[in-house]
């Protein structure tokens, strides 16, 4: 064989942690997630950047690349591998840092996911409603890469799919919860009304509500599409379509408390109970015959007498948890418990596969021959189970929920993630290849946006409820991959799929950002719950949420503001504003607000905090004066938060900074040094003032510099 035949070059991405840096040899070591060691060579033209958010400017760090290669730092290195007989060399061309400094991941800043949510929601508003009127008659299921309607679907004859609209409504409502921006709620409410008017059917005789697959909008009117027309579900009523028809309206209900929406939820659940439920063997059937509403009809073909993940597990994340959060109703809680019990009992299949079993016959025997799925696993469904069992455990504290979730979290990385490049795969064979031991990819090794979401949320909530550093590592790695490669800075929104190395895949339907599968639902669910889990369970930052109910619509005028199903007692409601005015009639433990009487919508803004928050910092501006109020401990663990908030205040260039430190019980020397450092940076014209009392050693250290003023005024005492 010739020498050239032994040579090979290819580009790829490596993800891992820096183990060493050699400035003389221009290389560094990289340890991947599964502990493989690589040597990364640095050519002179290597460039680097920090992961940026949607709406942010490019953050070039090329000039500082070598200084940033600190041991333990996580990064992505994209480059070229050169192979020849007896040798191999990987040269990095681009390095992407998810951390601004070691341990300081950009997406753990309290504003990160809120900013991303607003950007993604605005992308869909611009795409579907460029004139800003939110007229849902103009909605189109498909949206191009750049956020415009496809020409083929821009004429008078178009199909509008119920689930796609509902998922977008969910995303818009979620964006309002995080931002309080009126445009998102206005669009969500008008979308909910459109669904109710055009897609909903009320069967008063049976006491049920069901939803059309969609409607065709024509020059002369509308044509209702009753049964599904997708290949997997053709001429049937699939349960997942009915489930996801509730996703958007239910999230809107959390904000507005509109009793008509709750009636729709109850009517649709009645449909589930009356026709989809298997009253003999438990669970819910996946499909109904559209004429007889019989799950056992011969006309259903391969969907006859079947159950699957969607018909059992999708209740929880799509609508049921949110319906419970908004109402606190016991029937919703009971259905959540039943759902979790069924998953724990029926889905794990570790004797034959590390992946759960997803499809069943009526008697719960596995169906491993159905359609495209055969004996294959959807990686994201496994992660979704771990995520939702952990949520439901906060409501029904059953040990088996935690055991199952933890076990899935433990075994999934080795079989479902890319431990060389980062990210999570799509569909794989449930059983390993006998020759290699690898769970082979079914169609490709691409990575879908929604699978990354499931990984991020699963490991965030597992880490947040257990404190396990390994689960936190996995959450951070998943969030790093998503934020590094899925955000489209040019056209907006997020990509559907990327190649294994992180480069966007832009062919066929995967080029679209609006489709039957993609409508802002997963991307905005990720923003919302990442903000919840990161702030309230991991980084100990407050979370602000927004609601706009009519008090008279809520039973006893009680607004429930729990952000998600979180461990009992882990979160407190600390501040409330009604129509911009501080409001004090709330239960900080039950996370409820007793609203004033009235029949007009009110704006309710709430602030939630971790119950065991070690350091609370609140800032406010009074003209050119900044007030910084600290409560708790400022030690090494809280130093990064202290520095971040102080830096944000100083960026506004106040002329006077007042520090209220009377509630600080401990302050480490580096925190004192940070104050001194910022004082120097502020210049001679700015005053740094300690208001009231503070710890003697802190006061002595600051006053000794002659850079701080001490003023009385606060009545406080330290034990």
PDB file of C-alpha atoms in Angstrom, residues 32-200:
ATOM      1  CA  UNK A  32     -13.266  14.098  27.615  1.00  0.00           C
ATOM      2  CA  UNK A  33     -16.419  13.333  29.574  1.00  0.00           C
ATOM      3  CA  UNK A  34     -15.579   9.621  29.630  1.00  0.00           C
ATOM      4  CA  UNK A  35     -11.965  10.225  30.781  1.00  0.00           C
ATOM      5  CA  UNK A  36     -10.187   9.805  27.455  1.00  0.00           C
ATOM      6  CA  UNK A  37      -7.044  11.916  27.104  1.00  0.00           C
ATOM      7  CA  UNK A  38      -6.180  13.880  23.950  1.00  0.00           C
ATOM      8  CA  UNK A  39      -3.394  16.219  22.977  1.00  0.00           C
ATOM      9  CA  UNK A  40      -4.592  19.383  21.235  1.00  0.00           C
ATOM     10  CA  UNK A  41      -1.980  21.283  19.217  1.00  0.00           C
ATOM     11  CA  UNK A  42      -2.277  25.040  18.767  1.00  0.00           C
ATOM     12  CA  UNK A  43      -1.314  26.555  15.419  1.00  0.00           C
ATOM     13  CA  UNK A  44      -0.554  30.264  15.303  1.00  0.00           C
ATOM     14  CA  UNK A  45      -3.859  31.102  13.657  1.00  0.00           C
ATOM     15  CA  UNK A  46      -6.113  29.416  16.242  1.00  0.00           C
ATOM     16  CA  UNK A  47      -9.065  31.600  17.247  1.00  0.00           C
ATOM     17  CA  UNK A  48     -11.281  31.455  20.303  1.00  0.00           C
ATOM     18  CA  UNK A  49     -14.507  32.871  21.656  1.00  0.00           C
ATOM     19  CA  UNK A  50     -16.826  32.710  24.644  1.00  0.00           C
ATOM     20  CA  UNK A  51     -20.311  31.288  24.162  1.00  0.00           C
ATOM     21  CA  UNK A  52     -22.731  34.163  23.639  1.00  0.00           C
ATOM     22  CA  UNK A  53     -26.464  34.437  23.984  1.00  0.00           C
ATOM     23  CA  UNK A  54     -29.011  35.385  21.357  1.00  0.00           C
ATOM     24  CA  UNK A  55     -28.899  39.152  21.021  1.00  0.00           C
ATOM     25  CA  UNK A  56     -25.303  39.445  22.268  1.00  0.00           C
ATOM     26  CA  UNK A  57     -22.311  40.603  20.267  1.00  0.00           C
ATOM     27  CA  UNK A  58     -19.571  38.188  19.252  1.00  0.00           C
ATOM     28  CA  UNK A  59     -17.171  37.634  22.157  1.00  0.00           C
ATOM     29  CA  UNK A  60     -13.735  37.171  20.658  1.00  0.00           C
ATOM     30  CA  UNK A  61     -11.007  35.941  23.011  1.00  0.00           C
ATOM     31  CA  UNK A  62      -8.356  35.043  20.458  1.00  0.00           C
ATOM     32  CA  UNK A  63      -5.760  37.343  21.991  1.00  0.00           C
ATOM     33  CA  UNK A  64      -6.285  35.703  25.383  1.00  0.00           C
ATOM     34  CA  UNK A  65      -6.580  32.087  24.255  1.00  0.00           C
ATOM     35  CA  UNK A  66      -3.372  30.859  25.841  1.00  0.00           C
ATOM     36  CA  UNK A  67      -4.095  32.556  29.156  1.00  0.00           C
ATOM     37  CA  UNK A  68      -7.532  30.938  29.266  1.00  0.00           C
ATOM     38  CA  UNK A  69      -6.233  27.374  28.970  1.00  0.00           C
ATOM     39  CA  UNK A  70      -6.308  26.828  32.715  1.00  0.00           C
ATOM     40  CA  UNK A  71      -6.416  23.348  34.195  1.00  0.00           C
ATOM     41  CA  UNK A  72      -9.970  22.103  34.718  1.00  0.00           C
ATOM     42  CA  UNK A  73     -11.567  24.520  32.286  1.00  0.00           C
ATOM     43  CA  UNK A  74     -14.244  23.059  29.978  1.00  0.00           C
ATOM     44  CA  UNK A  75     -14.106  23.870  26.271  1.00  0.00           C
ATOM     45  CA  UNK A  76     -14.897  22.770  22.731  1.00  0.00           C
ATOM     46  CA  UNK A  77     -11.996  22.476  20.272  1.00  0.00           C
ATOM     47  CA  UNK A  78     -12.899  22.253  16.585  1.00  0.00           C
ATOM     48  CA  UNK A  79     -10.019  21.318  14.355  1.00  0.00           C
ATOM     49  CA  UNK A  80      -8.375  18.926  11.915  1.00  0.00           C
ATOM     50  CA  UNK A  81      -6.995  15.478  12.621  1.00  0.00           C
ATOM     51  CA  UNK A  82      -4.012  14.373  10.541  1.00  0.00           C
ATOM     52  CA  UNK A  83      -3.385  10.632  10.467  1.00  0.00           C
ATOM     53  CA  UNK A  84      -0.453   8.866   8.867  1.00  0.00           C
ATOM     54  CA  UNK A  85       1.248   5.553   9.242  1.00  0.00           C
ATOM     55  CA  UNK A  86       2.396   5.419  12.837  1.00  0.00           C
ATOM     56  CA  UNK A  87       1.121   8.848  13.879  1.00  0.00           C
ATOM     57  CA  UNK A  88      -1.780  11.181  14.520  1.00  0.00           C
ATOM     58  CA  UNK A  89      -2.096  14.886  15.338  1.00  0.00           C
ATOM     59  CA  UNK A  90      -5.123  17.046  16.186  1.00  0.00           C
ATOM     60  CA  UNK A  91      -4.778  20.773  15.519  1.00  0.00           C
ATOM     61  CA  UNK A  92      -7.409  23.125  16.903  1.00  0.00           C
ATOM     62  CA  UNK A  93      -8.685  25.862  14.606  1.00  0.00           C
ATOM     63  CA  UNK A  94     -11.464  27.240  16.831  1.00  0.00           C
ATOM     64  CA  UNK A  95     -11.884  27.017  20.590  1.00  0.00           C
ATOM     65  CA  UNK A  96     -15.192  27.805  22.275  1.00  0.00           C
ATOM     66  CA  UNK A  97     -15.324  28.505  26.008  1.00  0.00           C
ATOM     67  CA  UNK A  98     -18.666  28.058  27.839  1.00  0.00           C
ATOM     68  CA  UNK A  99     -17.084  29.570  30.967  1.00  0.00           C
ATOM     69  CA  UNK A 100     -16.006  33.174  31.415  1.00  0.00           C
ATOM     70  CA  UNK A 101     -13.668  31.903  34.111  1.00  0.00           C
ATOM     71  CA  UNK A 102     -13.265  28.472  35.619  1.00  0.00           C
ATOM     72  CA  UNK A 103     -16.569  27.379  37.130  1.00  0.00           C
ATOM     73  CA  UNK A 104     -18.412  30.482  35.900  1.00  0.00           C
ATOM     74  CA  UNK A 105     -20.622  29.142  33.108  1.00  0.00           C
ATOM     75  CA  UNK A 106     -22.271  31.879  31.062  1.00  0.00           C
ATOM     76  CA  UNK A 107     -25.688  30.218  31.120  1.00  0.00           C
ATOM     77  CA  UNK A 108     -25.809  30.196  34.923  1.00  0.00           C
ATOM     78  CA  UNK A 109     -26.145  33.985  35.004  1.00  0.00           C
ATOM     79  CA  UNK A 110     -29.704  34.792  36.204  1.00  0.00           C
ATOM     80  CA  UNK A 111     -30.477  36.801  33.063  1.00  0.00           C
ATOM     81  CA  UNK A 112     -29.216  34.253  30.512  1.00  0.00           C
ATOM     82  CA  UNK A 113     -32.313  32.139  29.979  1.00  0.00           C
ATOM     83  CA  UNK A 114     -34.676  35.104  30.351  1.00  0.00           C
ATOM     84  CA  UNK A 115     -32.873  36.927  27.549  1.00  0.00           C
ATOM     85  CA  UNK A 116     -32.854  33.813  25.385  1.00  0.00           C
ATOM     86  CA  UNK A 117     -36.572  33.250  25.945  1.00  0.00           C
ATOM     87  CA  UNK A 118     -37.415  36.762  24.773  1.00  0.00           C
ATOM     88  CA  UNK A 119     -35.221  36.365  21.681  1.00  0.00           C
ATOM     89  CA  UNK A 120     -36.721  33.000  20.677  1.00  0.00           C
ATOM     90  CA  UNK A 121     -40.292  34.182  21.262  1.00  0.00           C
ATOM     91  CA  UNK A 122     -39.678  37.339  19.233  1.00  0.00           C
ATOM     92  CA  UNK A 123     -38.291  35.221  16.396  1.00  0.00           C
ATOM     93  CA  UNK A 124     -41.608  33.371  16.129  1.00  0.00           C
ATOM     94  CA  UNK A 125     -43.665  36.535  16.463  1.00  0.00           C
ATOM     95  CA  UNK A 126     -41.720  38.179  13.645  1.00  0.00           C
ATOM     96  CA  UNK A 127     -42.019  35.093  11.489  1.00  0.00           C
ATOM     97  CA  UNK A 128     -45.715  34.423  11.860  1.00  0.00           C
ATOM     98  CA  UNK A 129     -47.008  37.949  12.483  1.00  0.00           C
ATOM     99  CA  UNK A 130     -44.684  40.396  10.728  1.00  0.00           C
ATOM    100  CA  UNK A 131     -47.296  43.151  10.924  1.00  0.00           C
ATOM    101  CA  UNK A 132     -47.592  42.779  14.701  1.00  0.00           C
ATOM    102  CA  UNK A 133     -51.344  42.124  14.736  1.00  0.00           C
ATOM    103  CA  UNK A 134     -51.239  38.516  16.042  1.00  0.00           C
ATOM    104  CA  UNK A 135     -53.992  37.475  13.650  1.00  0.00           C
ATOM    105  CA  UNK A 136     -53.770  33.682  13.797  1.00  0.00           C
ATOM    106  CA  UNK A 137     -55.562  33.309  10.481  1.00  0.00           C
ATOM    107  CA  UNK A 138     -52.151  34.199   9.021  1.00  0.00           C
ATOM    108  CA  UNK A 139     -50.315  31.511  10.978  1.00  0.00           C
ATOM    109  CA  UNK A 140     -48.467  28.929   8.892  1.00  0.00           C
ATOM    110  CA  UNK A 141     -47.214  25.641  10.268  1.00  0.00           C
ATOM    111  CA  UNK A 142     -43.916  25.857   8.399  1.00  0.00           C
ATOM    112  CA  UNK A 143     -41.325  28.554   8.973  1.00  0.00           C
ATOM    113  CA  UNK A 144     -38.055  28.889   7.079  1.00  0.00           C
ATOM    114  CA  UNK A 145     -34.556  29.084   8.485  1.00  0.00           C
ATOM    115  CA  UNK A 146     -34.688  32.873   8.318  1.00  0.00           C
ATOM    116  CA  UNK A 147     -38.132  33.047   9.890  1.00  0.00           C
ATOM    117  CA  UNK A 148     -40.477  33.537   6.939  1.00  0.00           C
ATOM    118  CA  UNK A 149     -43.361  31.484   5.610  1.00  0.00           C
ATOM    119  CA  UNK A 150     -42.496  28.984   2.904  1.00  0.00           C
ATOM    120  CA  UNK A 151     -43.761  30.161  -0.498  1.00  0.00           C
ATOM    121  CA  UNK A 152     -45.607  26.871  -1.044  1.00  0.00           C
ATOM    122  CA  UNK A 153     -47.579  27.539   2.116  1.00  0.00           C
ATOM    123  CA  UNK A 154     -48.090  31.248   1.683  1.00  0.00           C
ATOM    124  CA  UNK A 155     -51.057  31.119  -0.636  1.00  0.00           C
ATOM    125  CA  UNK A 156     -54.756  30.896   0.075  1.00  0.00           C
ATOM    126  CA  UNK A 157     -54.780  27.152   0.691  1.00  0.00           C
ATOM    127  CA  UNK A 158     -52.877  26.235   3.841  1.00  0.00           C
ATOM    128  CA  UNK A 159     -53.091  23.772   6.670  1.00  0.00           C
ATOM    129  CA  UNK A 160     -52.941  24.923  10.250  1.00  0.00           C
ATOM    130  CA  UNK A 161     -52.142  22.164  12.727  1.00  0.00           C
ATOM    131  CA  UNK A 162     -53.684  22.282  16.173  1.00  0.00           C
ATOM    132  CA  UNK A 163     -50.653  20.967  18.021  1.00  0.00           C
ATOM    133  CA  UNK A 164     -48.260  23.337  16.295  1.00  0.00           C
ATOM    134  CA  UNK A 165     -50.334  26.355  17.273  1.00  0.00           C
ATOM    135  CA  UNK A 166     -50.730  25.023  20.807  1.00  0.00           C
ATOM    136  CA  UNK A 167     -46.998  24.488  21.180  1.00  0.00           C
ATOM    137  CA  UNK A 168     -46.277  28.026  20.009  1.00  0.00           C
ATOM    138  CA  UNK A 169     -48.901  29.378  22.415  1.00  0.00           C
ATOM    139  CA  UNK A 170     -47.107  27.462  25.169  1.00  0.00           C
ATOM    140  CA  UNK A 171     -43.824  29.096  24.219  1.00  0.00           C
ATOM    141  CA  UNK A 172     -45.298  32.592  24.118  1.00  0.00           C
ATOM    142  CA  UNK A 173     -46.998  32.158  27.493  1.00  0.00           C
ATOM    143  CA  UNK A 174     -43.743  30.875  28.927  1.00  0.00           C
ATOM    144  CA  UNK A 175     -41.878  33.895  27.574  1.00  0.00           C
ATOM    145  CA  UNK A 176     -44.397  36.133  29.361  1.00  0.00           C
ATOM    146  CA  UNK A 177     -43.923  34.258  32.634  1.00  0.00           C
ATOM    147  CA  UNK A 178     -40.207  35.051  32.476  1.00  0.00           C
ATOM    148  CA  UNK A 179     -40.255  38.563  31.011  1.00  0.00           C
ATOM    149  CA  UNK A 180     -43.628  40.177  31.679  1.00  0.00           C
ATOM    150  CA  UNK A 181     -43.598  41.570  28.124  1.00  0.00           C
ATOM    151  CA  UNK A 182     -47.180  42.244  27.001  1.00  0.00           C
ATOM    152  CA  UNK A 183     -46.653  41.209  23.390  1.00  0.00           C
ATOM    153  CA  UNK A 184     -46.043  37.604  24.398  1.00  0.00           C
ATOM    154  CA  UNK A 185     -49.217  37.316  26.474  1.00  0.00           C
ATOM    155  CA  UNK A 186     -51.295  39.164  23.892  1.00  0.00           C
ATOM    156  CA  UNK A 187     -50.210  36.699  21.213  1.00  0.00           C
ATOM    157  CA  UNK A 188     -50.701  33.706  23.532  1.00  0.00           C
ATOM    158  CA  UNK A 189     -54.209  34.747  24.526  1.00  0.00           C
ATOM    159  CA  UNK A 190     -55.256  35.399  20.935  1.00  0.00           C
ATOM    160  CA  UNK A 191     -53.770  32.032  19.945  1.00  0.00           C
ATOM    161  CA  UNK A 192     -55.697  30.296  22.713  1.00  0.00           C
ATOM    162  CA  UNK A 193     -58.900  31.935  21.520  1.00  0.00           C
ATOM    163  CA  UNK A 194     -58.154  30.836  17.962  1.00  0.00           C
ATOM    164  CA  UNK A 195     -57.708  27.242  19.099  1.00  0.00           C
ATOM    165  CA  UNK A 196     -60.941  27.343  21.077  1.00  0.00           C
ATOM    166  CA  UNK A 197     -62.911  28.839  18.195  1.00  0.00           C
ATOM    167  CA  UNK A 198     -61.546  26.807  15.285  1.00  0.00           C
ATOM    168  CA  UNK A 199     -59.988  23.572  16.577  1.00  0.00           C
ATOM    169  CA  UNK A 200     -62.157  22.620  19.551  1.00  0.00           C
TER     170      UNK A 200
END
